[in-house]
Structures are given as C-alpha cells and as structure tokens.
Amino acid sequence: MQDNQLQEWVERVSLQYFGIPFRHQATFNGRLKSTGGRYFTKSHNIEISPHQLTNYGEEETEKIIKHELCHYHLHILKRGYQHRDADFKLLLAKVGGTRFCKSLPDGIKRKQEPYRFKLVCRSCGTEYLRKRKTDPRRYACGKCRGILLLYRLDFNSQT
C-alpha cells in the first residue's frame, strides 16, 4: 500500500467514524517498530507503521488509525488528547480504536545491541556488562564500593 492510499484511507475513516475531515498528511514510516503509529502535535500529521499492516492486516491497522485520529481531532478541538485524558479514553471506546497495538514478531523488532564492555570490581570480582563505553573512575562497585576496571569484550583486553 502506498502513502496516497493510506491518506485516502485515513480521510475515509475520519469522515465515517468522527464526522470531521482529516486535513493533514498521513504517511507510512517503516522505522516505527515498537509503536503502531504517531500523531505530531505541531504539524498535525500522522505516521503509521507499515509492519502492523503487513503482519496483522487492515482491521488492526484501522484500529491504529482510529487511535491516532482520536489524538488528532481532540487536539484540534483543544480537548484532552493525551492517553491519560478522559476525553481521549471515551472517544477511543466510542469509535472502536485500540489502546495498544500488537507486538511485532522478533525478526522485525530492533536488533538487540550486544554487550561490548565489561566492568569488573578489583575487590570482589563482580562483573557489570555494558553496551556503551563508560568511565570506570566515575563509578564504584555496587556490592563492596571497590574500584572498577573496564574491559572490551570483543578483544577481551583492558582499556
């Protein structure tokens, strides 16, 4: 499905369920993996994850579109558009949107970054794995308050 087809779909859902036209831009964003869609308060645009459509079909994607349109219409009307607001919860239930999107299969989610560094306590030998390099002088062992040494795991040499 193309962005122009999504635009027409969002406009159709807006008129059908809300009775108000959607006058901004709706696009797909393939980088959205942990969320089904986004509403931008400054531009009033909506982004939808194409992965939700591919994996769960049009019915689930339409629920996500309804969710984002709830944000959109309530924000334009200057009413409670955030997840915690009663206006949002009522409108979402009324139109049949989903509060949370389904989780994507593991192969599509962001790859887990491997641990590349290890902090080792000189006193008690406790190890702390880290994905990013940290300055061991700024920290102490959580068990014995000992001095930490930093090791790079891919070379297994001291840094």
PDB file of C-alpha atoms in Angstrom:
ATOM      1  CA  MET A   1       0.000   0.000   0.000  1.00  0.00           C
ATOM      2  CA  GLN A   2       1.278   3.452  -0.911  1.00  0.00           C
ATOM      3  CA  ASP A   3       1.169   6.683   1.112  1.00  0.00           C
ATOM      4  CA  ASN A   4      -1.583   8.123  -1.113  1.00  0.00           C
ATOM      5  CA  GLN A   5      -3.751   5.049  -0.443  1.00  0.00           C
ATOM      6  CA  LEU A   6      -3.118   5.451   3.292  1.00  0.00           C
ATOM      7  CA  GLN A   7      -4.069   9.136   3.014  1.00  0.00           C
ATOM      8  CA  GLU A   8      -7.397   8.226   1.404  1.00  0.00           C
ATOM      9  CA  TRP A   9      -7.987   5.510   3.999  1.00  0.00           C
ATOM     10  CA  VAL A  10      -7.366   7.895   6.914  1.00  0.00           C
ATOM     11  CA  GLU A  11      -9.628  10.545   5.344  1.00  0.00           C
ATOM     12  CA  ARG A  12     -12.384   7.946   4.841  1.00  0.00           C
ATOM     13  CA  VAL A  13     -12.109   6.643   8.454  1.00  0.00           C
ATOM     14  CA  SER A  14     -12.135  10.211   9.764  1.00  0.00           C
ATOM     15  CA  LEU A  15     -15.368  11.069   7.975  1.00  0.00           C
ATOM     16  CA  GLN A  16     -17.029   7.718   8.721  1.00  0.00           C
ATOM     17  CA  TYR A  17     -16.280   7.481  12.457  1.00  0.00           C
ATOM     18  CA  PHE A  18     -15.673  11.087  13.524  1.00  0.00           C
ATOM     19  CA  GLY A  19     -17.783  13.054  11.035  1.00  0.00           C
ATOM     20  CA  ILE A  20     -14.929  15.535  10.633  1.00  0.00           C
ATOM     21  CA  PRO A  21     -12.477  15.631   7.695  1.00  0.00           C
ATOM     22  CA  PHE A  22      -8.783  14.878   8.163  1.00  0.00           C
ATOM     23  CA  ARG A  23      -6.959  17.818   6.527  1.00  0.00           C
ATOM     24  CA  HIS A  24      -3.341  16.954   7.114  1.00  0.00           C
ATOM     25  CA  GLN A  25      -0.833  14.344   5.947  1.00  0.00           C
ATOM     26  CA  ALA A  26      -0.847  10.618   6.738  1.00  0.00           C
ATOM     27  CA  THR A  27       2.225   8.566   5.780  1.00  0.00           C
ATOM     28  CA  PHE A  28       3.835   5.226   6.452  1.00  0.00           C
ATOM     29  CA  ASN A  29       7.051   5.131   8.486  1.00  0.00           C
ATOM     30  CA  GLY A  30       8.950   1.850   8.334  1.00  0.00           C
ATOM     31  CA  ARG A  31      11.122   2.782  11.320  1.00  0.00           C
ATOM     32  CA  LEU A  32       8.143   2.510  13.697  1.00  0.00           C
ATOM     33  CA  LYS A  33       8.598  -0.887  15.295  1.00  0.00           C
ATOM     34  CA  SER A  34       7.566  -0.580  18.928  1.00  0.00           C
ATOM     35  CA  THR A  35       4.516   1.552  18.188  1.00  0.00           C
ATOM     36  CA  GLY A  36       1.695   1.316  15.654  1.00  0.00           C
ATOM     37  CA  GLY A  37       1.527   5.000  14.828  1.00  0.00           C
ATOM     38  CA  ARG A  38       2.343   8.565  15.831  1.00  0.00           C
ATOM     39  CA  TYR A  39       0.488  11.875  15.898  1.00  0.00           C
ATOM     40  CA  PHE A  40       2.531  15.084  15.674  1.00  0.00           C
ATOM     41  CA  THR A  41       1.019  17.975  17.645  1.00  0.00           C
ATOM     42  CA  LYS A  42       2.940  20.688  15.749  1.00  0.00           C
ATOM     43  CA  SER A  43       2.249  19.601  12.178  1.00  0.00           C
ATOM     44  CA  HIS A  44      -0.925  17.561  12.908  1.00  0.00           C
ATOM     45  CA  ASN A  45       0.432  14.806  10.670  1.00  0.00           C
ATOM     46  CA  ILE A  46       0.046  11.091  11.358  1.00  0.00           C
ATOM     47  CA  GLU A  47       2.516   8.286  10.735  1.00  0.00           C
ATOM     48  CA  ILE A  48       1.509   4.627  10.642  1.00  0.00           C
ATOM     49  CA  SER A  49       3.782   1.584  10.868  1.00  0.00           C
ATOM     50  CA  PRO A  50       3.597  -0.499   7.668  1.00  0.00           C
ATOM     51  CA  HIS A  51       4.751  -3.518   9.712  1.00  0.00           C
ATOM     52  CA  GLN A  52       1.404  -3.579  11.532  1.00  0.00           C
ATOM     53  CA  LEU A  53      -0.440  -3.745   8.212  1.00  0.00           C
ATOM     54  CA  THR A  54       1.845  -6.470   6.869  1.00  0.00           C
ATOM     55  CA  ASN A  55       1.701  -8.643   9.995  1.00  0.00           C
ATOM     56  CA  TYR A  56      -1.822  -8.082  11.325  1.00  0.00           C
ATOM     57  CA  GLY A  57      -3.898  -6.836   8.386  1.00  0.00           C
ATOM     58  CA  GLU A  58      -6.261  -3.989   7.674  1.00  0.00           C
ATOM     59  CA  GLU A  59      -8.561  -4.487  10.671  1.00  0.00           C
ATOM     60  CA  GLU A  60      -5.792  -3.940  13.246  1.00  0.00           C
ATOM     61  CA  THR A  61      -4.292  -1.098  11.217  1.00  0.00           C
ATOM     62  CA  GLU A  62      -7.662   0.641  11.073  1.00  0.00           C
ATOM     63  CA  LYS A  63      -7.845   0.468  14.880  1.00  0.00           C
ATOM     64  CA  ILE A  64      -4.428   2.178  14.997  1.00  0.00           C
ATOM     65  CA  ILE A  65      -5.666   4.826  12.535  1.00  0.00           C
ATOM     66  CA  LYS A  66      -8.686   5.449  14.789  1.00  0.00           C
ATOM     67  CA  HIS A  67      -6.350   5.795  17.779  1.00  0.00           C
ATOM     68  CA  GLU A  68      -4.214   8.403  16.007  1.00  0.00           C
ATOM     69  CA  LEU A  69      -7.312  10.213  14.734  1.00  0.00           C
ATOM     70  CA  CYS A  70      -8.557  10.464  18.332  1.00  0.00           C
ATOM     71  CA  HIS A  71      -5.349  12.332  19.182  1.00  0.00           C
ATOM     72  CA  TYR A  72      -5.755  14.464  16.059  1.00  0.00           C
ATOM     73  CA  HIS A  73      -9.390  15.525  16.460  1.00  0.00           C
ATOM     74  CA  LEU A  74      -9.219  16.097  20.220  1.00  0.00           C
ATOM     75  CA  HIS A  75      -6.060  18.185  19.848  1.00  0.00           C
ATOM     76  CA  ILE A  76      -7.648  20.311  17.117  1.00  0.00           C
ATOM     77  CA  LEU A  77     -10.751  20.787  19.300  1.00  0.00           C
ATOM     78  CA  LYS A  78      -8.490  21.755  22.258  1.00  0.00           C
ATOM     79  CA  ARG A  79      -9.747  18.894  24.410  1.00  0.00           C
ATOM     80  CA  GLY A  80      -7.857  16.201  26.326  1.00  0.00           C
ATOM     81  CA  TYR A  81      -5.947  14.366  23.592  1.00  0.00           C
ATOM     82  CA  GLN A  82      -3.384  12.508  25.717  1.00  0.00           C
ATOM     83  CA  HIS A  83      -3.670   8.837  26.682  1.00  0.00           C
ATOM     84  CA  ARG A  84      -4.462   9.661  30.308  1.00  0.00           C
ATOM     85  CA  ASP A  85      -7.329  12.084  29.479  1.00  0.00           C
ATOM     86  CA  ALA A  86     -10.953  11.012  29.937  1.00  0.00           C
ATOM     87  CA  ASP A  87     -11.943  12.663  26.618  1.00  0.00           C
ATOM     88  CA  PHE A  88      -9.413  10.500  24.792  1.00  0.00           C
ATOM     89  CA  LYS A  89     -10.499   7.277  26.505  1.00  0.00           C
ATOM     90  CA  LEU A  90     -14.194   7.935  25.837  1.00  0.00           C
ATOM     91  CA  LEU A  91     -13.707   8.816  22.168  1.00  0.00           C
ATOM     92  CA  LEU A  92     -11.412   5.832  21.610  1.00  0.00           C
ATOM     93  CA  ALA A  93     -14.013   3.463  23.050  1.00  0.00           C
ATOM     94  CA  LYS A  94     -16.789   5.131  21.037  1.00  0.00           C
ATOM     95  CA  VAL A  95     -15.044   4.714  17.658  1.00  0.00           C
ATOM     96  CA  GLY A  96     -13.590   1.275  18.423  1.00  0.00           C
ATOM     97  CA  GLY A  97      -9.902   2.096  18.335  1.00  0.00           C
ATOM     98  CA  THR A  98      -7.213   0.146  20.115  1.00  0.00           C
ATOM     99  CA  ARG A  99      -5.359   1.466  23.140  1.00  0.00           C
ATOM    100  CA  PHE A 100      -2.249  -0.618  22.416  1.00  0.00           C
ATOM    101  CA  CYS A 101      -1.030  -2.116  19.158  1.00  0.00           C
ATOM    102  CA  LYS A 102       0.029  -5.737  18.869  1.00  0.00           C
ATOM    103  CA  SER A 103       3.683  -6.537  19.373  1.00  0.00           C
ATOM    104  CA  LEU A 104       5.658  -7.285  16.218  1.00  0.00           C
ATOM    105  CA  PRO A 105       7.396 -10.653  15.708  1.00  0.00           C
ATOM    106  CA  ASP A 106      11.001 -10.830  16.929  1.00  0.00           C
ATOM    107  CA  GLY A 107      12.532 -10.726  13.440  1.00  0.00           C
ATOM    108  CA  ILE A 108      11.119  -7.260  12.785  1.00  0.00           C
ATOM    109  CA  LYS A 109      11.938  -5.575  16.081  1.00  0.00           C
ATOM    110  CA  ARG A 110      15.121  -3.611  16.516  1.00  0.00           C
ATOM    111  CA  LYS A 111      18.133  -5.881  16.871  1.00  0.00           C
ATOM    112  CA  GLN A 112      19.453  -6.158  20.388  1.00  0.00           C
ATOM    113  CA  GLU A 113      22.842  -4.473  20.586  1.00  0.00           C
ATOM    114  CA  PRO A 114      25.465  -6.839  22.012  1.00  0.00           C
ATOM    115  CA  TYR A 115      27.365  -6.107  25.184  1.00  0.00           C
ATOM    116  CA  ARG A 116      30.765  -4.729  24.198  1.00  0.00           C
ATOM    117  CA  PHE A 117      32.224  -3.734  27.556  1.00  0.00           C
ATOM    118  CA  LYS A 118      32.591  -5.274  30.982  1.00  0.00           C
ATOM    119  CA  LEU A 119      33.300  -3.534  34.283  1.00  0.00           C
ATOM    120  CA  VAL A 120      34.963  -5.812  36.842  1.00  0.00           C
ATOM    121  CA  CYS A 121      35.415  -4.997  40.520  1.00  0.00           C
ATOM    122  CA  ARG A 122      39.008  -5.347  41.691  1.00  0.00           C
ATOM    123  CA  SER A 123      37.969  -6.372  45.199  1.00  0.00           C
ATOM    124  CA  CYS A 124      35.086  -8.814  44.879  1.00  0.00           C
ATOM    125  CA  GLY A 125      35.180  -9.655  41.140  1.00  0.00           C
ATOM    126  CA  THR A 126      31.569  -8.635  40.412  1.00  0.00           C
ATOM    127  CA  GLU A 127      31.019  -8.096  36.682  1.00  0.00           C
ATOM    128  CA  TYR A 128      28.782  -5.466  35.062  1.00  0.00           C
ATOM    129  CA  LEU A 129      28.053  -5.747  31.340  1.00  0.00           C
ATOM    130  CA  ARG A 130      27.681  -2.537  29.307  1.00  0.00           C
ATOM    131  CA  LYS A 131      26.693  -1.804  25.727  1.00  0.00           C
ATOM    132  CA  ARG A 132      28.456   1.569  25.733  1.00  0.00           C
ATOM    133  CA  LYS A 133      31.870   2.566  26.962  1.00  0.00           C
ATOM    134  CA  THR A 134      31.792   4.145  30.415  1.00  0.00           C
ATOM    135  CA  ASP A 135      34.421   5.831  32.541  1.00  0.00           C
ATOM    136  CA  PRO A 136      35.136   3.409  35.423  1.00  0.00           C
ATOM    137  CA  ARG A 137      36.545   6.241  37.579  1.00  0.00           C
ATOM    138  CA  ARG A 138      33.037   7.705  37.843  1.00  0.00           C
ATOM    139  CA  TYR A 139      31.572   4.533  39.359  1.00  0.00           C
ATOM    140  CA  ALA A 140      32.212   2.097  42.188  1.00  0.00           C
ATOM    141  CA  CYS A 141      31.147  -1.486  42.767  1.00  0.00           C
ATOM    142  CA  GLY A 142      27.547  -1.747  43.923  1.00  0.00           C
ATOM    143  CA  LYS A 143      28.371  -4.555  46.350  1.00  0.00           C
ATOM    144  CA  CYS A 144      31.613  -3.537  48.042  1.00  0.00           C
ATOM    145  CA  ARG A 145      32.289   0.008  46.746  1.00  0.00           C
ATOM    146  CA  GLY A 146      35.527  -1.305  45.194  1.00  0.00           C
ATOM    147  CA  ILE A 147      37.428   0.096  42.196  1.00  0.00           C
ATOM    148  CA  LEU A 148      36.183  -0.959  38.742  1.00  0.00           C
ATOM    149  CA  LEU A 149      38.273  -1.967  35.740  1.00  0.00           C
ATOM    150  CA  LEU A 150      36.939  -1.639  32.171  1.00  0.00           C
ATOM    151  CA  TYR A 151      37.400  -4.429  29.617  1.00  0.00           C
ATOM    152  CA  ARG A 152      36.417  -4.511  25.968  1.00  0.00           C
ATOM    153  CA  LEU A 153      34.623  -7.812  25.265  1.00  0.00           C
ATOM    154  CA  ASP A 154      35.394  -8.173  21.554  1.00  0.00           C
ATOM    155  CA  PHE A 155      39.172  -8.100  22.226  1.00  0.00           C
ATOM    156  CA  ASN A 156      38.967  -9.164  25.870  1.00  0.00           C
ATOM    157  CA  SER A 157      41.703  -6.680  26.646  1.00  0.00           C
ATOM    158  CA  GLN A 158      41.864  -3.952  29.240  1.00  0.00           C
ATOM    159  CA  THR A 159      41.063  -0.432  28.010  1.00  0.00           C
TER     160      THR A 159
END
